Amino acid sequence: MSTRALRSQNRFIFMLNTSISDTLTGCSVFYLGLFDVQEGYPSRNGTYYILPSFLGVNVLTFVFAQFDRYLAVCHPFFYKRYISRGVVIGVCALCWIYTYSILTVQSVVPVAFAAQMNAFGVIVLQVIVAVKVLMTIKLYMITRYQLSREAPGTDKDSKKESLRIIVFVVICFLILWAPSFVNISVKYVTKNGLRFKNEATNLFAIMARFNALSTPALYIWGSPALRAAVWNSV
């Protein structure tokens, strides 16, 4: 935020938004550890899914970041003309507004309907994850072909850097989230699956929350400009 050169690039705006949600996810871990929290219907010391939804903001933001990189690589003239920094900031704000608008509705409707909305939200999340994986594969294939045709330069290096970060972030995301997704799916479909005493002892949820640590770490590892900014500022 304190480095002007980074604020002017759209991809770093997306990185900033995911990092904000990751930081809040990290803070929420303290709440889960201090109290006997069990989200759900009925809940126990729950937060009306406010804390778990930080991860949802992260997932949505990253999907839009993938589409942003796709347009930047495959349709550069359209991208430069229409995708301004204001548009990207608006998209990032939309991720927060959409996520917490749904939660607001869930908190005022009858419990039975709220539980149905939550189940539908889990299905939508699974679809979004599938889109993330498909977009990553498509981005990797297209970008490799496009970059092989471009002349060496800072723009080409920036696109290669973005691609590398996106691929590794998605791989780590899948590794950390896959057990939780499988367990949730099994519980919804068969009523079996593993159940835990509370959120703080849910091994799959703990793995998923480690995504909030791995994503910023991969950003810093994959981007020399961000690494230099962090070194100078922090």
PDB file of C-alpha atoms in Angstrom:
ATOM      1  CA  MET A   1       0.000   0.000   0.000  1.00  0.00           C
ATOM      2  CA  SER A   2       2.910   2.351   0.652  1.00  0.00           C
ATOM      3  CA  THR A   3       4.618   1.629  -2.674  1.00  0.00           C
ATOM      4  CA  ARG A   4       3.212   3.706  -5.532  1.00  0.00           C
ATOM      5  CA  ALA A   5       4.708   1.519  -8.279  1.00  0.00           C
ATOM      6  CA  LEU A   6       2.774  -1.470  -6.939  1.00  0.00           C
ATOM      7  CA  ARG A   7      -0.500   0.410  -6.364  1.00  0.00           C
ATOM      8  CA  SER A   8      -0.579   1.376 -10.036  1.00  0.00           C
ATOM      9  CA  GLN A   9      -0.623  -2.263 -11.230  1.00  0.00           C
ATOM     10  CA  ASN A  10      -3.940  -4.095 -11.289  1.00  0.00           C
ATOM     11  CA  ARG A  11      -2.489  -7.465 -10.337  1.00  0.00           C
ATOM     12  CA  PHE A  12      -1.129  -6.032  -7.090  1.00  0.00           C
ATOM     13  CA  ILE A  13      -4.579  -4.642  -6.218  1.00  0.00           C
ATOM     14  CA  PHE A  14      -5.903  -8.206  -6.344  1.00  0.00           C
ATOM     15  CA  MET A  15      -2.929  -9.372  -4.265  1.00  0.00           C
ATOM     16  CA  LEU A  16      -3.696  -6.667  -1.697  1.00  0.00           C
ATOM     17  CA  ASN A  17      -7.357  -7.679  -1.452  1.00  0.00           C
ATOM     18  CA  THR A  18      -6.536 -11.353  -0.895  1.00  0.00           C
ATOM     19  CA  SER A  19      -3.867 -10.403   1.630  1.00  0.00           C
ATOM     20  CA  ILE A  20      -6.378  -8.309   3.610  1.00  0.00           C
ATOM     21  CA  SER A  21      -8.782 -11.244   3.786  1.00  0.00           C
ATOM     22  CA  ASP A  22      -5.870 -13.556   4.665  1.00  0.00           C
ATOM     23  CA  THR A  23      -4.814 -11.276   7.512  1.00  0.00           C
ATOM     24  CA  LEU A  24      -8.363 -11.206   8.900  1.00  0.00           C
ATOM     25  CA  THR A  25      -8.507 -15.002   8.556  1.00  0.00           C
ATOM     26  CA  GLY A  26      -5.345 -15.204  10.648  1.00  0.00           C
ATOM     27  CA  CYS A  27      -6.933 -12.983  13.311  1.00  0.00           C
ATOM     28  CA  SER A  28     -10.047 -15.172  13.306  1.00  0.00           C
ATOM     29  CA  VAL A  29      -7.911 -18.192  14.243  1.00  0.00           C
ATOM     30  CA  PHE A  30      -7.345 -16.606  17.663  1.00  0.00           C
ATOM     31  CA  TYR A  31     -11.110 -16.329  18.219  1.00  0.00           C
ATOM     32  CA  LEU A  32     -11.637 -19.954  17.225  1.00  0.00           C
ATOM     33  CA  GLY A  33      -8.856 -21.043  19.564  1.00  0.00           C
ATOM     34  CA  LEU A  34     -10.137 -19.092  22.556  1.00  0.00           C
ATOM     35  CA  PHE A  35     -13.806 -20.123  22.353  1.00  0.00           C
ATOM     36  CA  ASP A  36     -15.731 -23.340  21.806  1.00  0.00           C
ATOM     37  CA  VAL A  37     -16.911 -22.261  18.344  1.00  0.00           C
ATOM     38  CA  GLN A  38     -19.049 -24.489  16.144  1.00  0.00           C
ATOM     39  CA  GLU A  39     -20.466 -22.779  13.062  1.00  0.00           C
ATOM     40  CA  GLY A  40     -23.640 -24.215  11.588  1.00  0.00           C
ATOM     41  CA  TYR A  41     -27.362 -24.585  12.161  1.00  0.00           C
ATOM     42  CA  PRO A  42     -27.622 -24.692  15.115  1.00  0.00           C
ATOM     43  CA  SER A  43     -24.309 -23.021  16.016  1.00  0.00           C
ATOM     44  CA  ARG A  44     -22.376 -22.790  19.277  1.00  0.00           C
ATOM     45  CA  ASN A  45     -20.616 -19.504  20.021  1.00  0.00           C
ATOM     46  CA  GLY A  46     -20.807 -18.998  16.250  1.00  0.00           C
ATOM     47  CA  THR A  47     -20.091 -15.822  14.310  1.00  0.00           C
ATOM     48  CA  TYR A  48     -22.929 -16.230  11.773  1.00  0.00           C
ATOM     49  CA  TYR A  49     -20.222 -17.428   9.332  1.00  0.00           C
ATOM     50  CA  ILE A  50     -18.597 -13.974   9.399  1.00  0.00           C
ATOM     51  CA  LEU A  51     -15.122 -15.341  10.147  1.00  0.00           C
ATOM     52  CA  PRO A  52     -15.173 -18.323   7.736  1.00  0.00           C
ATOM     53  CA  SER A  53     -16.367 -16.001   4.963  1.00  0.00           C
ATOM     54  CA  PHE A  54     -13.011 -14.211   4.861  1.00  0.00           C
ATOM     55  CA  LEU A  55     -11.804 -17.304   3.003  1.00  0.00           C
ATOM     56  CA  GLY A  56     -14.745 -16.935   0.616  1.00  0.00           C
ATOM     57  CA  VAL A  57     -13.674 -13.378  -0.219  1.00  0.00           C
ATOM     58  CA  ASN A  58     -10.203 -14.732  -0.928  1.00  0.00           C
ATOM     59  CA  VAL A  59     -11.498 -17.383  -3.346  1.00  0.00           C
ATOM     60  CA  LEU A  60     -13.742 -14.928  -5.229  1.00  0.00           C
ATOM     61  CA  THR A  61     -10.967 -12.362  -5.539  1.00  0.00           C
ATOM     62  CA  PHE A  62      -8.565 -14.928  -6.923  1.00  0.00           C
ATOM     63  CA  VAL A  63     -11.047 -16.076  -9.576  1.00  0.00           C
ATOM     64  CA  PHE A  64     -11.435 -12.483 -10.767  1.00  0.00           C
ATOM     65  CA  ALA A  65      -7.634 -12.107 -10.706  1.00  0.00           C
ATOM     66  CA  GLN A  66      -7.369 -15.094 -13.032  1.00  0.00           C
ATOM     67  CA  PHE A  67      -9.832 -13.532 -15.495  1.00  0.00           C
ATOM     68  CA  ASP A  68      -7.860 -10.276 -15.201  1.00  0.00           C
ATOM     69  CA  ARG A  69      -4.639 -12.047 -16.205  1.00  0.00           C
ATOM     70  CA  TYR A  70      -6.436 -13.865 -19.018  1.00  0.00           C
ATOM     71  CA  LEU A  71      -7.645 -10.583 -20.514  1.00  0.00           C
ATOM     72  CA  ALA A  72      -4.253  -8.941 -20.009  1.00  0.00           C
ATOM     73  CA  VAL A  73      -2.478 -11.706 -21.933  1.00  0.00           C
ATOM     74  CA  CYS A  74      -5.032 -12.672 -24.593  1.00  0.00           C
ATOM     75  CA  HIS A  75      -6.813  -9.352 -25.205  1.00  0.00           C
ATOM     76  CA  PRO A  76      -4.255  -6.650 -24.335  1.00  0.00           C
ATOM     77  CA  PHE A  77      -5.904  -3.833 -26.339  1.00  0.00           C
ATOM     78  CA  PHE A  78      -9.310  -4.436 -24.749  1.00  0.00           C
ATOM     79  CA  TYR A  79      -7.635  -4.738 -21.357  1.00  0.00           C
ATOM     80  CA  LYS A  80      -5.725  -1.457 -21.580  1.00  0.00           C
ATOM     81  CA  ARG A  81      -8.825   0.383 -22.787  1.00  0.00           C
ATOM     82  CA  TYR A  82     -11.456  -0.888 -20.355  1.00  0.00           C
ATOM     83  CA  ILE A  83      -9.842  -2.532 -17.310  1.00  0.00           C
ATOM     84  CA  SER A  84      -8.673   0.439 -15.295  1.00  0.00           C
ATOM     85  CA  ARG A  85      -7.524   0.497 -11.700  1.00  0.00           C
ATOM     86  CA  GLY A  86     -10.952   1.834 -10.695  1.00  0.00           C
ATOM     87  CA  VAL A  87     -12.621  -1.203 -12.286  1.00  0.00           C
ATOM     88  CA  VAL A  88     -10.304  -3.577 -10.428  1.00  0.00           C
ATOM     89  CA  ILE A  89     -10.916  -1.806  -7.100  1.00  0.00           C
ATOM     90  CA  GLY A  90     -14.673  -2.015  -7.778  1.00  0.00           C
ATOM     91  CA  VAL A  91     -14.410  -5.761  -8.463  1.00  0.00           C
ATOM     92  CA  CYS A  92     -12.482  -6.279  -5.222  1.00  0.00           C
ATOM     93  CA  ALA A  93     -15.135  -4.320  -3.313  1.00  0.00           C
ATOM     94  CA  LEU A  94     -17.828  -6.423  -5.009  1.00  0.00           C
ATOM     95  CA  CYS A  95     -16.249  -9.594  -3.573  1.00  0.00           C
ATOM     96  CA  TRP A  96     -16.776  -8.229  -0.050  1.00  0.00           C
ATOM     97  CA  ILE A  97     -20.243  -6.802  -0.742  1.00  0.00           C
ATOM     98  CA  TYR A  98     -21.542 -10.004  -2.362  1.00  0.00           C
ATOM     99  CA  THR A  99     -20.165 -12.301   0.350  1.00  0.00           C
ATOM    100  CA  TYR A 100     -21.473 -10.330   3.306  1.00  0.00           C
ATOM    101  CA  SER A 101     -24.777  -9.408   1.655  1.00  0.00           C
ATOM    102  CA  ILE A 102     -25.514 -13.142   1.432  1.00  0.00           C
ATOM    103  CA  LEU A 103     -24.585 -13.519   5.110  1.00  0.00           C
ATOM    104  CA  THR A 104     -26.851 -10.617   6.058  1.00  0.00           C
ATOM    105  CA  VAL A 105     -29.775 -12.285   4.311  1.00  0.00           C
ATOM    106  CA  GLN A 106     -28.985 -15.604   6.012  1.00  0.00           C
ATOM    107  CA  SER A 107     -29.066 -13.943   9.436  1.00  0.00           C
ATOM    108  CA  VAL A 108     -32.594 -12.525   9.014  1.00  0.00           C
ATOM    109  CA  VAL A 109     -34.426 -15.376   7.260  1.00  0.00           C
ATOM    110  CA  PRO A 110     -35.827 -18.452   9.095  1.00  0.00           C
ATOM    111  CA  VAL A 111     -33.235 -21.005  10.185  1.00  0.00           C
ATOM    112  CA  ALA A 112     -34.470 -23.698   7.790  1.00  0.00           C
ATOM    113  CA  PHE A 113     -34.119 -21.377   4.809  1.00  0.00           C
ATOM    114  CA  ALA A 114     -30.742 -20.121   6.068  1.00  0.00           C
ATOM    115  CA  ALA A 115     -29.495 -23.723   6.229  1.00  0.00           C
ATOM    116  CA  GLN A 116     -30.635 -24.255   2.628  1.00  0.00           C
ATOM    117  CA  MET A 117     -28.819 -21.077   1.551  1.00  0.00           C
ATOM    118  CA  ASN A 118     -25.681 -22.292   3.309  1.00  0.00           C
ATOM    119  CA  ALA A 119     -25.850 -25.641   1.520  1.00  0.00           C
ATOM    120  CA  PHE A 120     -26.317 -23.854  -1.801  1.00  0.00           C
ATOM    121  CA  GLY A 121     -23.330 -21.642  -0.949  1.00  0.00           C
ATOM    122  CA  VAL A 122     -21.174 -24.729  -0.434  1.00  0.00           C
ATOM    123  CA  ILE A 123     -22.175 -26.009  -3.879  1.00  0.00           C
ATOM    124  CA  VAL A 124     -21.380 -22.624  -5.448  1.00  0.00           C
ATOM    125  CA  LEU A 125     -17.983 -22.668  -3.737  1.00  0.00           C
ATOM    126  CA  GLN A 126     -17.252 -26.083  -5.227  1.00  0.00           C
ATOM    127  CA  VAL A 127     -18.145 -24.729  -8.692  1.00  0.00           C
ATOM    128  CA  ILE A 128     -15.893 -21.701  -8.168  1.00  0.00           C
ATOM    129  CA  VAL A 129     -13.003 -23.979  -7.199  1.00  0.00           C
ATOM    130  CA  ALA A 130     -13.561 -26.036 -10.367  1.00  0.00           C
ATOM    131  CA  VAL A 131     -13.506 -22.794 -12.385  1.00  0.00           C
ATOM    132  CA  LYS A 132     -10.239 -21.827 -10.660  1.00  0.00           C
ATOM    133  CA  VAL A 133      -8.606 -25.082 -11.688  1.00  0.00           C
ATOM    134  CA  LEU A 134      -9.853 -24.911 -15.285  1.00  0.00           C
ATOM    135  CA  MET A 135      -8.831 -21.252 -15.604  1.00  0.00           C
ATOM    136  CA  THR A 136      -5.365 -22.061 -14.286  1.00  0.00           C
ATOM    137  CA  ILE A 137      -4.881 -24.799 -16.879  1.00  0.00           C
ATOM    138  CA  LYS A 138      -6.216 -22.550 -19.652  1.00  0.00           C
ATOM    139  CA  LEU A 139      -4.068 -19.619 -18.510  1.00  0.00           C
ATOM    140  CA  TYR A 140      -0.953 -21.749 -18.390  1.00  0.00           C
ATOM    141  CA  MET A 141      -1.464 -23.164 -21.884  1.00  0.00           C
ATOM    142  CA  ILE A 142      -2.429 -19.877 -23.530  1.00  0.00           C
ATOM    143  CA  THR A 143       0.151 -17.746 -21.745  1.00  0.00           C
ATOM    144  CA  ARG A 144       3.008 -20.065 -22.633  1.00  0.00           C
ATOM    145  CA  TYR A 145       2.059 -19.788 -26.303  1.00  0.00           C
ATOM    146  CA  GLN A 146       1.533 -16.022 -26.155  1.00  0.00           C
ATOM    147  CA  LEU A 147       4.741 -15.310 -24.265  1.00  0.00           C
ATOM    148  CA  SER A 148       6.804 -17.393 -26.688  1.00  0.00           C
ATOM    149  CA  ARG A 149       5.794 -14.909 -29.411  1.00  0.00           C
ATOM    150  CA  GLU A 150       6.562 -11.728 -27.460  1.00  0.00           C
ATOM    151  CA  ALA A 151       9.865  -9.895 -27.529  1.00  0.00           C
ATOM    152  CA  PRO A 152      11.882  -9.826 -24.297  1.00  0.00           C
ATOM    153  CA  GLY A 153      11.021  -6.905 -22.035  1.00  0.00           C
ATOM    154  CA  THR A 154       9.576  -5.807 -18.710  1.00  0.00           C
ATOM    155  CA  ASP A 155       5.994  -6.468 -19.841  1.00  0.00           C
ATOM    156  CA  LYS A 156       6.842 -10.058 -20.781  1.00  0.00           C
ATOM    157  CA  ASP A 157       8.641 -10.588 -17.472  1.00  0.00           C
ATOM    158  CA  SER A 158       5.637  -9.214 -15.576  1.00  0.00           C
ATOM    159  CA  LYS A 159       3.259 -11.620 -17.330  1.00  0.00           C
ATOM    160  CA  LYS A 160       5.570 -14.582 -16.690  1.00  0.00           C
ATOM    161  CA  GLU A 161       5.784 -13.589 -13.039  1.00  0.00           C
ATOM    162  CA  SER A 162       1.981 -13.357 -12.770  1.00  0.00           C
ATOM    163  CA  LEU A 163       1.550 -16.763 -14.369  1.00  0.00           C
ATOM    164  CA  ARG A 164       4.055 -18.401 -12.046  1.00  0.00           C
ATOM    165  CA  ILE A 165       2.396 -16.943  -8.966  1.00  0.00           C
ATOM    166  CA  ILE A 166      -1.115 -17.967 -10.084  1.00  0.00           C
ATOM    167  CA  VAL A 167      -0.097 -21.559 -10.835  1.00  0.00           C
ATOM    168  CA  PHE A 168       1.665 -22.098  -7.507  1.00  0.00           C
ATOM    169  CA  VAL A 169      -1.066 -20.379  -5.484  1.00  0.00           C
ATOM    170  CA  VAL A 170      -3.740 -22.613  -7.034  1.00  0.00           C
ATOM    171  CA  ILE A 171      -1.649 -25.752  -6.426  1.00  0.00           C
ATOM    172  CA  CYS A 172      -1.201 -24.844  -2.743  1.00  0.00           C
ATOM    173  CA  PHE A 173      -4.884 -23.929  -2.492  1.00  0.00           C
ATOM    174  CA  LEU A 174      -5.940 -27.354  -3.788  1.00  0.00           C
ATOM    175  CA  ILE A 175      -3.526 -29.218  -1.502  1.00  0.00           C
ATOM    176  CA  LEU A 176      -4.755 -27.375   1.597  1.00  0.00           C
ATOM    177  CA  TRP A 177      -8.464 -27.252   0.737  1.00  0.00           C
ATOM    178  CA  ALA A 178      -9.026 -30.655  -0.881  1.00  0.00           C
ATOM    179  CA  PRO A 179      -9.467 -32.643   2.397  1.00  0.00           C
ATOM    180  CA  SER A 180     -11.991 -30.111   3.684  1.00  0.00           C
ATOM    181  CA  PHE A 181     -13.950 -30.082   0.409  1.00  0.00           C
ATOM    182  CA  VAL A 182     -14.089 -33.876   0.306  1.00  0.00           C
ATOM    183  CA  ASN A 183     -15.216 -34.129   3.931  1.00  0.00           C
ATOM    184  CA  ILE A 184     -17.916 -31.456   3.479  1.00  0.00           C
ATOM    185  CA  SER A 185     -19.200 -33.151   0.320  1.00  0.00           C
ATOM    186  CA  VAL A 186     -19.352 -36.544   2.048  1.00  0.00           C
ATOM    187  CA  LYS A 187     -21.245 -35.042   4.998  1.00  0.00           C
ATOM    188  CA  TYR A 188     -23.809 -33.356   2.744  1.00  0.00           C
ATOM    189  CA  VAL A 189     -24.325 -36.336   0.443  1.00  0.00           C
ATOM    190  CA  THR A 190     -24.114 -39.326   2.794  1.00  0.00           C
ATOM    191  CA  LYS A 191     -24.469 -37.785   6.289  1.00  0.00           C
ATOM    192  CA  ASN A 192     -21.226 -39.570   7.204  1.00  0.00           C
ATOM    193  CA  GLY A 193     -17.846 -37.875   7.040  1.00  0.00           C
ATOM    194  CA  LEU A 194     -15.673 -36.795   9.963  1.00  0.00           C
ATOM    195  CA  ARG A 195     -17.172 -34.502  12.577  1.00  0.00           C
ATOM    196  CA  PHE A 196     -15.149 -32.523  15.091  1.00  0.00           C
ATOM    197  CA  LYS A 197     -15.871 -31.124  18.534  1.00  0.00           C
ATOM    198  CA  ASN A 198     -15.392 -27.527  17.379  1.00  0.00           C
ATOM    199  CA  GLU A 199     -13.739 -25.416  14.680  1.00  0.00           C
ATOM    200  CA  ALA A 200     -10.444 -25.169  16.582  1.00  0.00           C
ATOM    201  CA  THR A 201     -10.007 -28.975  16.515  1.00  0.00           C
ATOM    202  CA  ASN A 202     -11.194 -29.418  12.912  1.00  0.00           C
ATOM    203  CA  LEU A 203      -8.009 -30.632  11.209  1.00  0.00           C
ATOM    204  CA  PHE A 204      -9.389 -29.988   7.718  1.00  0.00           C
ATOM    205  CA  ALA A 205     -10.420 -26.426   8.603  1.00  0.00           C
ATOM    206  CA  ILE A 206      -6.973 -25.808  10.092  1.00  0.00           C
ATOM    207  CA  MET A 207      -5.367 -26.980   6.837  1.00  0.00           C
ATOM    208  CA  ALA A 208      -7.653 -24.672   4.834  1.00  0.00           C
ATOM    209  CA  ARG A 209      -6.737 -21.696   7.007  1.00  0.00           C
ATOM    210  CA  PHE A 210      -3.059 -22.317   6.330  1.00  0.00           C
ATOM    211  CA  ASN A 211      -3.958 -21.082   2.839  1.00  0.00           C
ATOM    212  CA  ALA A 212      -4.073 -17.619   4.407  1.00  0.00           C
ATOM    213  CA  LEU A 213      -0.367 -18.001   5.183  1.00  0.00           C
ATOM    214  CA  SER A 214       0.745 -19.723   1.994  1.00  0.00           C
ATOM    215  CA  THR A 215      -0.837 -17.240  -0.440  1.00  0.00           C
ATOM    216  CA  PRO A 216       0.955 -14.066   0.793  1.00  0.00           C
ATOM    217  CA  ALA A 217       4.168 -16.081   1.176  1.00  0.00           C
ATOM    218  CA  LEU A 218       3.930 -17.186  -2.462  1.00  0.00           C
ATOM    219  CA  TYR A 219       3.230 -13.604  -3.547  1.00  0.00           C
ATOM    220  CA  ILE A 220       6.444 -12.454  -1.871  1.00  0.00           C
ATOM    221  CA  TRP A 221       8.416 -15.422  -3.216  1.00  0.00           C
ATOM    222  CA  GLY A 222       7.188 -14.997  -6.785  1.00  0.00           C
ATOM    223  CA  SER A 223       7.412 -11.222  -7.130  1.00  0.00           C
ATOM    224  CA  PRO A 224      10.803  -9.481  -6.740  1.00  0.00           C
ATOM    225  CA  ALA A 225       9.073  -6.064  -6.777  1.00  0.00           C
ATOM    226  CA  LEU A 226       6.751  -7.034  -3.921  1.00  0.00           C
ATOM    227  CA  ARG A 227       9.625  -8.641  -2.029  1.00  0.00           C
ATOM    228  CA  ALA A 228      11.664  -5.443  -2.277  1.00  0.00           C
ATOM    229  CA  ALA A 229       8.677  -3.347  -1.159  1.00  0.00           C
ATOM    230  CA  VAL A 230       8.087  -5.607   1.863  1.00  0.00           C
ATOM    231  CA  TRP A 231      11.777  -5.506   2.749  1.00  0.00           C
ATOM    232  CA  ASN A 232      11.869  -1.707   2.563  1.00  0.00           C
ATOM    233  CA  SER A 233       8.560  -1.098   4.388  1.00  0.00           C
ATOM    234  CA  VAL A 234       8.415  -3.879   6.973  1.00  0.00           C
TER     235      VAL A 234
END
